[in-house]
Structures are given as C-alpha cells and as structure tokens.
Tab-separated table of C-alpha atoms and ligand atoms in Angstrom:
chain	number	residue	atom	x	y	z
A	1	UNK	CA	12.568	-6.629	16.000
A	2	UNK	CA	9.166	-4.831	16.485
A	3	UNK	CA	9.290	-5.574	20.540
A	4	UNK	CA	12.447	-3.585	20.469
A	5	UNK	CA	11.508	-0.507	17.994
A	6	UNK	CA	8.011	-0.160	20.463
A	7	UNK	CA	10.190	0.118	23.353
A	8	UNK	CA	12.486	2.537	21.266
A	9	UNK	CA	9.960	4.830	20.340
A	10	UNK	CA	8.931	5.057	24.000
A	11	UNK	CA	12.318	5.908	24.866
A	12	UNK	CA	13.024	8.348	22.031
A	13	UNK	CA	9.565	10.122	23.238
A	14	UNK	CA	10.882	10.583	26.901
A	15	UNK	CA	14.457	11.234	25.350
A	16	UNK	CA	12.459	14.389	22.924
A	17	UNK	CA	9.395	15.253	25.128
A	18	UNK	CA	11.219	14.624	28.852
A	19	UNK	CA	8.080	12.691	29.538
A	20	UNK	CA	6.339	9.152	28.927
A	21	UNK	CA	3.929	8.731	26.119
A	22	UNK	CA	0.426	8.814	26.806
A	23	UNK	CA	-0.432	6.511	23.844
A	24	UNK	CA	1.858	4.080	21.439
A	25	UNK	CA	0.110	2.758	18.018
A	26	UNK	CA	1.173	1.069	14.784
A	27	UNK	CA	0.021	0.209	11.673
A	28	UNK	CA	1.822	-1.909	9.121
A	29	UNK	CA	3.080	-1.873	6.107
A	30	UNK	CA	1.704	-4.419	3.391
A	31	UNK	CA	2.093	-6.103	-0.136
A	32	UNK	CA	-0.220	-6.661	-2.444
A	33	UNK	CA	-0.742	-10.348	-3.862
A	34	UNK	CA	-3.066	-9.532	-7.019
A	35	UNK	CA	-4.906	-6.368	-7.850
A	36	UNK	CA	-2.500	-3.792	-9.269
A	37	UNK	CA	-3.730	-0.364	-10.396
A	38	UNK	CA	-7.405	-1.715	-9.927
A	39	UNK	CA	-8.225	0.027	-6.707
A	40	UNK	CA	-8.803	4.058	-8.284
A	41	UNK	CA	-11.232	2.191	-11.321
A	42	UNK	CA	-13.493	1.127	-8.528
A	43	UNK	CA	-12.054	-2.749	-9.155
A	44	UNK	CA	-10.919	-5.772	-6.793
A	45	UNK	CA	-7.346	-5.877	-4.642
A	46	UNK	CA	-5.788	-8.330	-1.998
A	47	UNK	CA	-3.297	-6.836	-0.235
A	48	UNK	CA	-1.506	-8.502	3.063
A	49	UNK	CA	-0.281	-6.727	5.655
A	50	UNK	CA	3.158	-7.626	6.803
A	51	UNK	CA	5.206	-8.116	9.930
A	52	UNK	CA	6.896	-4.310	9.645
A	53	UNK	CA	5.305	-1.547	11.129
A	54	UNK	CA	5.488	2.028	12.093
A	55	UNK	CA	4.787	3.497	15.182
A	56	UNK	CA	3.247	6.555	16.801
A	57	UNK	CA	3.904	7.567	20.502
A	58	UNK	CA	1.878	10.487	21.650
A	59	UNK	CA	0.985	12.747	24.065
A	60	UNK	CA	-1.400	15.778	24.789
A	61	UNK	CA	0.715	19.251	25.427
A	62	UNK	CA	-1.807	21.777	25.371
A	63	UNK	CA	-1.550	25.140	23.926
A	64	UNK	CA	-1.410	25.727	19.809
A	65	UNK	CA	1.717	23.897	18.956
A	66	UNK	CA	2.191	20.316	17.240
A	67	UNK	CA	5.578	19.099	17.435
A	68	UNK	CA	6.874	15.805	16.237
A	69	UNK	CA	9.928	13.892	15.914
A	70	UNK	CA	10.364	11.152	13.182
A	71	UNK	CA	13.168	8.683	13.649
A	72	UNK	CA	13.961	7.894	10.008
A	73	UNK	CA	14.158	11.190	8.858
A	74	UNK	CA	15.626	12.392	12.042
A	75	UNK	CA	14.191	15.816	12.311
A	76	UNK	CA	12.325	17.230	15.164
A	77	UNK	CA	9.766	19.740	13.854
A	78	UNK	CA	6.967	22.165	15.294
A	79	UNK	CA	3.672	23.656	13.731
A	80	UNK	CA	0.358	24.974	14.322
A	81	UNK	CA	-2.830	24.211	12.299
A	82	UNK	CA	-5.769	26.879	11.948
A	83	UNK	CA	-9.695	25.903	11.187
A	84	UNK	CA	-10.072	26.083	7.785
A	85	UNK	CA	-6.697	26.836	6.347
A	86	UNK	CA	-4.005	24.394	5.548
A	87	UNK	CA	-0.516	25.390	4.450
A	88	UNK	CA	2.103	23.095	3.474
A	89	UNK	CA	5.165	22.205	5.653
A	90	UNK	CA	8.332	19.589	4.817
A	91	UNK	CA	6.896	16.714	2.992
A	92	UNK	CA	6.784	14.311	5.581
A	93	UNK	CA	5.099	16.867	7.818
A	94	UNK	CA	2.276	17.173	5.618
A	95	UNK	CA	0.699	13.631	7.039
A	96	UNK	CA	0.435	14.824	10.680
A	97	UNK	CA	-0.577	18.448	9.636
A	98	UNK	CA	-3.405	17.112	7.334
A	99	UNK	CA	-4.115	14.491	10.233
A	100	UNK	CA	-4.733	17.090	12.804
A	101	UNK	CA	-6.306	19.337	10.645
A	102	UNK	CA	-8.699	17.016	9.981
A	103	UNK	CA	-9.346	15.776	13.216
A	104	UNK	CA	-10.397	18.730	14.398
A	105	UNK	CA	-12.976	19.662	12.685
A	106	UNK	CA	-14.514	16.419	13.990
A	107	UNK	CA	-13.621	17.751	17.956
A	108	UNK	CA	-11.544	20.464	18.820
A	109	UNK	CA	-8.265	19.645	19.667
A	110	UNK	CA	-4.978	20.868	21.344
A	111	UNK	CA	-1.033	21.143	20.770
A	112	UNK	CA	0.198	17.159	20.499
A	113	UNK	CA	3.730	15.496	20.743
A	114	UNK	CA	4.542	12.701	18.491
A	115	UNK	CA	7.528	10.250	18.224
A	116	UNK	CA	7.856	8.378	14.765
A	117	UNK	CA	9.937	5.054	14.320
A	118	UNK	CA	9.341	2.431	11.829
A	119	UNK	CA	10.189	-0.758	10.181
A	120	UNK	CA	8.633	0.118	6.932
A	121	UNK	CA	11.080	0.717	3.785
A	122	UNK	CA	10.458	4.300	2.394
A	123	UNK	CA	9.400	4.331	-0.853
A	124	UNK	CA	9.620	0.965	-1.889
A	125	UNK	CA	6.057	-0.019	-2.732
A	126	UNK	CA	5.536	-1.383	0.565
A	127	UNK	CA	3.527	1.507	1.353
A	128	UNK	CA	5.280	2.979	4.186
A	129	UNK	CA	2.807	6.405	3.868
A	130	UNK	CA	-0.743	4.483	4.789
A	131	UNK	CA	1.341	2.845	7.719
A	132	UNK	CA	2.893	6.209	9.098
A	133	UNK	CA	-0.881	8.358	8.180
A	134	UNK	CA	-3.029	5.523	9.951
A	135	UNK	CA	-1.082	5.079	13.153
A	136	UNK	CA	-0.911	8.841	13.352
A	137	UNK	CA	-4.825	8.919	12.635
A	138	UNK	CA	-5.242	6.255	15.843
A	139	UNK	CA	-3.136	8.219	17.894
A	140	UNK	CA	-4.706	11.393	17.391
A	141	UNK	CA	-8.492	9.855	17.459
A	142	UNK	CA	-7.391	8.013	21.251
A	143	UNK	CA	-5.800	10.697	23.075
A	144	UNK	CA	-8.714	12.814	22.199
A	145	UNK	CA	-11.350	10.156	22.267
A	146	UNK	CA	-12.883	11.351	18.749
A	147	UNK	CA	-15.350	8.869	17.767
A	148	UNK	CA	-15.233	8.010	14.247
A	149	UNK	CA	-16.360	4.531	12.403
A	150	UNK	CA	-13.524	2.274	11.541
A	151	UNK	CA	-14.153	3.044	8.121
A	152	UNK	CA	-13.568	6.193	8.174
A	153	UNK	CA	-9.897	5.674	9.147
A	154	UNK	CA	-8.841	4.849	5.741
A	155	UNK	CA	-11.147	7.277	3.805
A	156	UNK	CA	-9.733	9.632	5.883
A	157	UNK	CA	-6.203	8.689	5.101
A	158	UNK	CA	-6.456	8.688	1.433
A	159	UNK	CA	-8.022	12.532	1.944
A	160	UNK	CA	-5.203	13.687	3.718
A	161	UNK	CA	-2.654	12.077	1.081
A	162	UNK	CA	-4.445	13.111	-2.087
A	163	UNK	CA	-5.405	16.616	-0.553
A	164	UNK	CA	-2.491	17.767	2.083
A	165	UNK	CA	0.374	15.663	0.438
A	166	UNK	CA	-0.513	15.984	-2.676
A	167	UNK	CA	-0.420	12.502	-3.628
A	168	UNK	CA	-2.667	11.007	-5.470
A	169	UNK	CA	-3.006	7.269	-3.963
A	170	UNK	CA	-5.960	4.691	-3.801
A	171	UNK	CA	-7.926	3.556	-0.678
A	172	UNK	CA	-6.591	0.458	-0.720
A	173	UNK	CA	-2.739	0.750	1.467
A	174	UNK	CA	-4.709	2.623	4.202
A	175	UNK	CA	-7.588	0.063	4.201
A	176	UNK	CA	-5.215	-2.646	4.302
A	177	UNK	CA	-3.344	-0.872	7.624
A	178	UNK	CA	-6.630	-0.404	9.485
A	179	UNK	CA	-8.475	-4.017	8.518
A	180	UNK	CA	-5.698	-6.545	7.805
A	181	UNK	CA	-5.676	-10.027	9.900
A	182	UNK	CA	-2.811	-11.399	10.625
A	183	UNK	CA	-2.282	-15.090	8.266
A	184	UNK	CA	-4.784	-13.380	6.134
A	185	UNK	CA	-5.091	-11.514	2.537
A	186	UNK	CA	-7.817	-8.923	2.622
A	187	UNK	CA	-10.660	-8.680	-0.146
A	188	UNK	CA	-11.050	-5.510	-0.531
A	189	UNK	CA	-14.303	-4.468	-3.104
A	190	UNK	CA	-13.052	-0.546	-3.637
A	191	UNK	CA	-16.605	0.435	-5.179
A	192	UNK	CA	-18.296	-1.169	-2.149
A	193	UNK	CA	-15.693	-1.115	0.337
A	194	UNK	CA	-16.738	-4.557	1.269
A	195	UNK	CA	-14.161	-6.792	2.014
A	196	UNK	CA	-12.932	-10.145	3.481
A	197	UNK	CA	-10.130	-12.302	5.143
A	198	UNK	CA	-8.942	-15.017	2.917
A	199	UNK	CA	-6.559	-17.298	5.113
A	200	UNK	CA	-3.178	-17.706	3.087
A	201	UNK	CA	-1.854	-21.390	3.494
A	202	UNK	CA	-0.104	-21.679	6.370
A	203	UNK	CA	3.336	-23.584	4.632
A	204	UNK	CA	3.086	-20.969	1.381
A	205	UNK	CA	5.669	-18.073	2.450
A	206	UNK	CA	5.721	-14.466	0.609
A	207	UNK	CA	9.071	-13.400	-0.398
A	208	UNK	CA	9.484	-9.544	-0.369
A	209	UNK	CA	12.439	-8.332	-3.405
A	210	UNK	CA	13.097	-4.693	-2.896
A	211	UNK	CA	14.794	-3.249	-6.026
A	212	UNK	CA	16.252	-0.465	-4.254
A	213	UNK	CA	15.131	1.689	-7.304
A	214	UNK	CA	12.329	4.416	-7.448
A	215	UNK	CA	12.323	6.093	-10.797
A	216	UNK	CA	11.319	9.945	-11.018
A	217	UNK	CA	9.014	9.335	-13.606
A	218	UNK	CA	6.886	6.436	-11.185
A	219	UNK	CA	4.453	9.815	-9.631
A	220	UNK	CA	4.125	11.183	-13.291
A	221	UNK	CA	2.994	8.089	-14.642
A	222	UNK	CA	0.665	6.748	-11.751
A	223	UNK	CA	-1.035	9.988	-12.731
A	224	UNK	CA	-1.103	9.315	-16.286
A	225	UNK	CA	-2.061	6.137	-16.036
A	226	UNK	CA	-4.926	7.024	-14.095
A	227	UNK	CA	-6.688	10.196	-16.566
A	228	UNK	CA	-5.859	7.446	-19.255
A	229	UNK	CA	-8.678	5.119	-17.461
A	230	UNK	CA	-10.992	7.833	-17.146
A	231	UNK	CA	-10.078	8.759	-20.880
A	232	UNK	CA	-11.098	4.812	-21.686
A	233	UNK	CA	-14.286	5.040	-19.696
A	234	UNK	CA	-15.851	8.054	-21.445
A	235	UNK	CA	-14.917	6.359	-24.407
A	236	UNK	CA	-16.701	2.929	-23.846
A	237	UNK	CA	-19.247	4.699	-22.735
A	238	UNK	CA	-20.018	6.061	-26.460
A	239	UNK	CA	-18.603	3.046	-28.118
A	240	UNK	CA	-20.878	0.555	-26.022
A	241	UNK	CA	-23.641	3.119	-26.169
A	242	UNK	CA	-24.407	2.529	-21.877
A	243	UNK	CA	-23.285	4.128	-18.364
A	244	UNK	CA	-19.992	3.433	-17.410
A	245	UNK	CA	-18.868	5.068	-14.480
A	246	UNK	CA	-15.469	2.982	-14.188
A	247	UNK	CA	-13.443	0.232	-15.764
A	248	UNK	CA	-15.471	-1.911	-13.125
A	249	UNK	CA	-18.517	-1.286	-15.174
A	250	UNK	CA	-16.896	-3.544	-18.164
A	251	UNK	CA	-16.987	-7.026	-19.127
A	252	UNK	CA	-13.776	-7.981	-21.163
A	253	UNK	CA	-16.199	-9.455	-23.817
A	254	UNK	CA	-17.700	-5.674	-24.002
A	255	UNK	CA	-13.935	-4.519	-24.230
A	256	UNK	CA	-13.069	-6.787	-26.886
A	257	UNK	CA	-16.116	-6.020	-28.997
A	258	UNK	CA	-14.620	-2.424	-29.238
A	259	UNK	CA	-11.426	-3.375	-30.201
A	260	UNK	CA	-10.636	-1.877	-33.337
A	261	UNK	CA	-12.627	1.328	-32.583
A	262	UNK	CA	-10.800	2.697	-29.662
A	263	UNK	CA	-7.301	3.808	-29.345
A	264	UNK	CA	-4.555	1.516	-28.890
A	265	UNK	CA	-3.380	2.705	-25.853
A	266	UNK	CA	-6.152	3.009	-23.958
A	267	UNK	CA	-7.665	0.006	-24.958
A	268	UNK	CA	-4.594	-1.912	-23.448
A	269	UNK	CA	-4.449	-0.096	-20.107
A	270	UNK	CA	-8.186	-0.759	-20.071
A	271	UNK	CA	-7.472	-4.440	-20.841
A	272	UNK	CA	-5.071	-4.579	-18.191
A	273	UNK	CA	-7.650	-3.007	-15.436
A	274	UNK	CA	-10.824	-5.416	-16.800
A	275	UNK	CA	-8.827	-8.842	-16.591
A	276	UNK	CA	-6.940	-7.755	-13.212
A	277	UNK	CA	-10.185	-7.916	-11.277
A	278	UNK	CA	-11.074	-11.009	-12.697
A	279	UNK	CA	-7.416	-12.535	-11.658
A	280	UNK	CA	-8.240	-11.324	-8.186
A	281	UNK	CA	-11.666	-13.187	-8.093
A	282	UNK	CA	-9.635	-16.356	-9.119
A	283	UNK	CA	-7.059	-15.750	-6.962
A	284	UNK	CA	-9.390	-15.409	-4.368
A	285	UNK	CA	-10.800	-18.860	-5.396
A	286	UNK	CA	-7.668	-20.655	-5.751
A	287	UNK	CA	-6.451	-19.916	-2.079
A	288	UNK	CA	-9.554	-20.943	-0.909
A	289	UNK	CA	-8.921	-24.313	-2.601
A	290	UNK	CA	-5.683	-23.889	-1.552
A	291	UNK	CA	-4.872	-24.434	-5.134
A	292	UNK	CA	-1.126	-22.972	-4.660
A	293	UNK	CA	0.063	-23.505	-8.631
A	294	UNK	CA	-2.830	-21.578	-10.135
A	295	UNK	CA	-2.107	-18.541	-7.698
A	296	UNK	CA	1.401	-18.535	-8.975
A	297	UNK	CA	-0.024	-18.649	-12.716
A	298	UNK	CA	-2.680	-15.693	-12.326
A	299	UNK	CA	0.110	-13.557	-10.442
A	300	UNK	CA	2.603	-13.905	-13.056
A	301	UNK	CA	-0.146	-13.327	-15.816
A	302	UNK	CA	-0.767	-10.070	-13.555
A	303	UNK	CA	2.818	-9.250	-14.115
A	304	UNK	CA	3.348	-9.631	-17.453
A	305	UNK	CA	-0.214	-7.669	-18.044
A	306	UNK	CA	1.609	-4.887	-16.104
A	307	UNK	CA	4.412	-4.965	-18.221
A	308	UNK	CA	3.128	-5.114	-21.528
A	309	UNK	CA	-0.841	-3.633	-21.705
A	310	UNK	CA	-0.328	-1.245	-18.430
A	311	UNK	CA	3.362	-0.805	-19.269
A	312	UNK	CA	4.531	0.080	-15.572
A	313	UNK	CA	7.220	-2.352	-14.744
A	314	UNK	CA	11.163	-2.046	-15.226
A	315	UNK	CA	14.047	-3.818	-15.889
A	316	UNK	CA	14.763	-4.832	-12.171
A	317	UNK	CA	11.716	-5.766	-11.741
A	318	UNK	CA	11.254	-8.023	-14.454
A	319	UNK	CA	15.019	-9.446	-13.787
A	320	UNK	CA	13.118	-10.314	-9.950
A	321	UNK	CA	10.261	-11.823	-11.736
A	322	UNK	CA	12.284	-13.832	-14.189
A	323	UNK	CA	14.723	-15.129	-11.725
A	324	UNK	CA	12.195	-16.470	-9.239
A	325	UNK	CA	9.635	-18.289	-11.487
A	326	UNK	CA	12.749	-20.445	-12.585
A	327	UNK	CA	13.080	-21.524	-8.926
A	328	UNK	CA	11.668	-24.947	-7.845
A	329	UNK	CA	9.611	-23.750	-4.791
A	330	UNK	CA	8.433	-20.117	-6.581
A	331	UNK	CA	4.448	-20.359	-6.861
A	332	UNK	CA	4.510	-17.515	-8.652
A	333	UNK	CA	6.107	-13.853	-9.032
A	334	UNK	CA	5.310	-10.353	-9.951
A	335	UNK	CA	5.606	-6.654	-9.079
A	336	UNK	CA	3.987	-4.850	-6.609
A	337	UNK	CA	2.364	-1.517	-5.686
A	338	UNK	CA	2.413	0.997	-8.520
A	339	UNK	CA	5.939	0.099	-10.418
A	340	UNK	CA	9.185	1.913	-11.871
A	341	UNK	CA	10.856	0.270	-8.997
A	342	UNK	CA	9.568	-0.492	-6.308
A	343	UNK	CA	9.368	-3.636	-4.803
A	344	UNK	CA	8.557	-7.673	-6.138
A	345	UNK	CA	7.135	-10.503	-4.264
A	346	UNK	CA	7.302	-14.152	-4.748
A	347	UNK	CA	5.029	-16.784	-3.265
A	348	UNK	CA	6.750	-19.922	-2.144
A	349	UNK	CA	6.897	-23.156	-0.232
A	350	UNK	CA	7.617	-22.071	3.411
A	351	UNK	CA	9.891	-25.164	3.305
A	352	UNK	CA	12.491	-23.655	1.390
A	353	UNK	CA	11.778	-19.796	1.769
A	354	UNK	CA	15.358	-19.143	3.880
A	355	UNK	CA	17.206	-21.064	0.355
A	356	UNK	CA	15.273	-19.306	-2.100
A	357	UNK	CA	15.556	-15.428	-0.589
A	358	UNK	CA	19.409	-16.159	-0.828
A	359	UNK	CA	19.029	-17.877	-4.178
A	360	UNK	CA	16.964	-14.986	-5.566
A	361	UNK	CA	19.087	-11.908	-3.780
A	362	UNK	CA	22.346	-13.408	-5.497
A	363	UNK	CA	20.788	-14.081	-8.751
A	364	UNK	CA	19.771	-10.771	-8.745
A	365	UNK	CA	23.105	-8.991	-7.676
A	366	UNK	CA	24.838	-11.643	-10.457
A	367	UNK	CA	22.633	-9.465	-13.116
A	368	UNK	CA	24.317	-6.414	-11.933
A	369	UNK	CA	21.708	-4.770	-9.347
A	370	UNK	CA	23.819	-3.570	-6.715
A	371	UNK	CA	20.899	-2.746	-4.371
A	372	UNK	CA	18.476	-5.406	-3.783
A	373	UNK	CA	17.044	-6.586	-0.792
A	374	UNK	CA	15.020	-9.751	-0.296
A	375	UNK	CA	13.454	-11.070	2.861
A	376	UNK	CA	10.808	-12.848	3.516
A	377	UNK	CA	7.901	-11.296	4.783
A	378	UNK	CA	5.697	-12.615	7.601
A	379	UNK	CA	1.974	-11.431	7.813
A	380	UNK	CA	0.907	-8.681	9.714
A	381	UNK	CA	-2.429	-7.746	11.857
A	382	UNK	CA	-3.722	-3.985	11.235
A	383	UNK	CA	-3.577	-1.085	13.355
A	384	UNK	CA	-4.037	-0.985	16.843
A	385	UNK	CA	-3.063	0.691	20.346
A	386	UNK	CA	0.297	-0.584	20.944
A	387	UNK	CA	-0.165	1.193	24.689
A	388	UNK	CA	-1.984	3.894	26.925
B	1	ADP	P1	5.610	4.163	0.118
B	1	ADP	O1	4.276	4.452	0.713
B	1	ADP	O2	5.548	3.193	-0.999
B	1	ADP	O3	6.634	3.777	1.122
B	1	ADP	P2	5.427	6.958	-0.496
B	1	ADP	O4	6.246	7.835	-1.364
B	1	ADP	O5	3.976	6.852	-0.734
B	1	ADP	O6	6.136	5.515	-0.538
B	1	ADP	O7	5.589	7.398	1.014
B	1	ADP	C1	6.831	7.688	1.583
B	1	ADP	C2	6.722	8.990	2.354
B	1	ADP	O8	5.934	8.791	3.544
B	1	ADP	C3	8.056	9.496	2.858
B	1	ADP	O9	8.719	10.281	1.892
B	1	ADP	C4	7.637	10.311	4.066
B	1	ADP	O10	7.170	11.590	3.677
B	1	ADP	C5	6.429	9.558	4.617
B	1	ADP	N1	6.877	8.639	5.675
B	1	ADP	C6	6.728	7.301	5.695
B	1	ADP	N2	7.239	6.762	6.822
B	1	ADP	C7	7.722	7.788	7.546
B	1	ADP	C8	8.392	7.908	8.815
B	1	ADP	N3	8.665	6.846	9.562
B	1	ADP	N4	8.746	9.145	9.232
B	1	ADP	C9	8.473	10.229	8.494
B	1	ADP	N5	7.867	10.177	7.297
B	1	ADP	C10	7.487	8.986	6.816
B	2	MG	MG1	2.594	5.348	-0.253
C-alpha cells in the first residue's frame, strides 16, 4: 500500500507543481504500548511506530511564496512567512507555516512546494500530526541542507504544535516518528530524552481498534488533565516537605503517605501518572524476557488506571478493551494516545491475529458501534528520505 501512495504523491506533485519532486520523505504514524499521559510529567513511554505513513514531496520554487497541496484534505493552499511574525492560516496549514518559520531562522530559506498524502487515520490517536510535522521538518531541512541534530527534529515538532497549532502535545509522537526501528518499541526517558529499542517478539502481533469516535471534550480535558498534575506537584511538594519538579520526582510509597491530606482528585490522577512509569519499566522487562502474559496484565492494569484514577477513557473504548481480553490469543488490551475516543490496541499471538481482528471488529459492531475499524498493525521504521 505504501509503494503505491510514494509513487502517488510523486504523481500528484507533477500533476499540482507541473514538475518532479526534488525530495520525497515520510514519517509514520505509531501506537503506544504502555505509557499513557506520562510523557508531559517528565515520566517513561513506549510507543511503536507502525507500517502507515505520511509523506512529503518537495521542491524549491524560489521567490516568497509556500504553496502546498494535502491529499486528504484536498485543498491546494499558498502563503508567505515573515522573520519574526507568525499569523495563523487553516488549521492544517499551521504545521508547514510553523515548520518554515522555524526553519528559517536556522538558514534563510525560499518559496517551497509540497505534496501531502498519507496512510495515517486523522484524529484517531494514532498520531497522524507528529507523522505529517516530521516528514515536513525532513523535507524542509534536505532541500535546504539545514544542519540540525536528530534531536532536534522532535523538539522542534512539539514547538511548532504547542506554539503555531496551538496544541498542546508531548514530545513523545514526534520522537517516536524520527527514532522508531522497525520490529522495535522505543524507550523513550522524556526528562532525559534517552531512549532505547526493545525488540517486540517476533510471533506477538499488535491489533489496532479505531473507535471511529473523537469526543469534543478530548482537547479540553488533555489540558485539564495536565494543570491538574502540575496542581499535584506543587502540592507534594509542601506535603512531602522536598523539590518536586514533576510527578517523575515521586515514589508511590511518598504518594501514598499523603493520602488523606491531598485532594481526591488529584491524588488519583497523580496515582495514575506515578504507577504508569513503573508499568513501563516492567513492561520493558517483560518483553525482554519475552514474558508475553505479564505484558498483557500491566497493559490492561494501564487501562483500567486510565479509566478509573485518570478518568480519560469511554464507553467504546472500554467495550474494545472488554471484548478482546475475553479472546484466547489477546495478551492484553487497552486504550491508546490521550482518550475520549480514539483508538485501542490489543497484543496477540501472530498465529491467530487475521481471526481475532474479525472476531473483535464484529463483537464490537454486535454492541452497537457502527464505526469501528480494526486491523492489525505491522511495525514501522522512523522517518527518512523516501527520494532525492
Ligand atoms: P492525531 O495526531 O491523533 O491524528 P491530531 O488532532 O493531533 O490527531 O492531528 C490531526 C491534524 O493533523 C489534522 O486535523 C490536520 O490538521 C493535521 N494533519 C495530519 N495529517 C494530515 C495530512 N495528511 N494532510 C493535512 N493535514 C494533516
Ligand atoms: Mg496528534
């Protein structure tokens, strides 16, 4: 499928531009096995990047004006960007603007044309933004030959969402597009920004279940849930009397010991954050052992903590989660990316992943849920140059 959409994009360039691309990247979406709402308190994550991508064709045209083209949204649009000074287009258009803009003030640069196709689900959790921002980022950085560290790729990324889209997203879906190995979950330490490959087993299989649902309220609450973290470190750091500059600074022995002195609320989304990095450091351990059963355990327990102490899930979701962990062949089940919809995943025997995504997409329709998609999800490598 992605052999055909690269060739597409090249196509739709020439079709647009009435010339070939100079450059073609892509960067892919991902899913994230354990780790959820950890990676803006500084915690642990372990995304994997999948086997659907979005790609960037591109080409120098001089002069002031940026125009691009996205396939999914099918809209062909122009602008200009000015040192210093940033003004808000169409949504979508916000990622290339913010892109450039930023870019340049590393080296000057000129008018660009960019083609946009992509494999990604919008808005599902699969984190179709860090895919489209980072391949846009690699085009940009090749055609002009900008030298910047790897690193800064996905630092960069989460500057142009939070500050010229206006979303207020982690580090970890860009890191994940720029570092991920194919077969491989990523480590990703979000105070250090250390981070690791941990080989998945090659007969386990990740099932992707798409809800088809994104509730209103999912932006609102991200943000809530977020001042509520820092509202539960400044008050840990009076009730355990030390420094605490995130929910990474705290033990859940320290947490418990301040139980009954801090308010409910926080104290549960706080529990939720504390015992979700230390799921991720099992996790971690488990696949290493390749001990299969006790990754399907600590996701589930990550589930159920999002449900009921970080209160982000929703009925589809749980309906996905319930469904699959009564499967023989599930490992384990839970939501992820930030909830409200979104998307699930299920970890499974590879020997009976093609039974189970039908079992598990009829189940759910059977409950009523009109819209859901499951498929099963190969792993992905991270960004690269596709061609130039
Ligand atoms: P997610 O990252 O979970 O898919 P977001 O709401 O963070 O959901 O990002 C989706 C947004 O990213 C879209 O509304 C659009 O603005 C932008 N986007 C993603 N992929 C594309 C694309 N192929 N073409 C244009 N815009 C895209
Ligand atoms: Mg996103």
């Amino acid at each position: 499928m992605d052999e055909d959409i690269r060739k597409d994009m090249i196509k739709t360039y020439r079709l647009e531009f009435g010339k070939s691309p100079e450059v073609v990247t892509s960067a892919p979406g991902r899913i994230n096995l354990i780790g959820e709402h950890t990676d803006y308190n500084e915690g642990f994550v372990l995304p994997i990047a999948i086997d659907r991508r979005t790609y960037t064709a591109a080409g120098i045209r001089g002069g002031k004006l940026f125009i691009a083209f996205s396939r999914e949204i099918s809209k062909k649009t122009s602008f200009e960007i000015e040192a210093g000074k940033f003004e808000r287009s169409n949504f979508w258009v916000n990622y290339i603007k913010g892109a450039c803009s930023l870019l340049s003030e590393v080296k000057p640069i000129e008018g660009m044309n960019f083609a946009i196709g992509s494999t990604v689900p919008r808005g599902s959790g699969l984190s179709s933004s860090a895919a489209f921002v980072v391949s846009i980022i690699d085009a940009v950085t090749h055609l002009y030959d900008i030298k910047i560290k790897d690193i800064e790729v996905p630092i960069l990324a989460q500057r142009i969402e939070n500050e010229f889209v206006g979303v207020q997203s982690g580090i970890m879906d860009p890191f994940v597009a720029k570092f991920a190995r194919e077969h491989n979950a990523l480590l990703i330490d979000t105070r250090s920004l250390q981070y690791e490959h941990v080989p998945i087993p090659e007969d386990c299989s990740i099932l992707v279940c798409v809800t088809g649902v994104k509730r209103a309220l999912a932006t609102t609450e991200y943000n809530r849930r977020r001042e509520q973290c820092q509202q539960a470190v400044s008050a840990l750091s009076e009730k355990l009397n030390k420094k605490i500059n995130s929910l990474r600074d705290v033990t859940v022995g320290e947490l418990k010991s301040v139980e009954n002195e801090m308010d409910r609320t926080l104290y549960m989304r706080a529990f939720h954050v504390v015992t979700e990095n230390e799921r991720v450091v099992k996790t971690v351990e488990a696949l290493k052992k390749d001990d299969r059963n006790l990754v399907g355990k600590l996701m589930l327990e990550s589930h159920l903590s999002l449900r009921m102490s970080y209160d982000v899930s929703s009925p589809e979701l749980d309906a996905f989660v319930e469904i699959s962990e009564q499967l023989d062949g599930v490992y384990g089940a839970r939501m992820t990316g930030g909830g409200f919809g979104g998307s699930a995943i299920c970890f499974v025997d590879a020997n009976y992943e093609n039974e189970l995504a039908n079992e598990i997409a009829r189940k759910y329709k059977d409950r009523g849920y009109d819209n859901g998609v499951v498929f099963i999800a190969r792993t992905g490598g991270g960004s690269h140059i596709e061609r130039s």
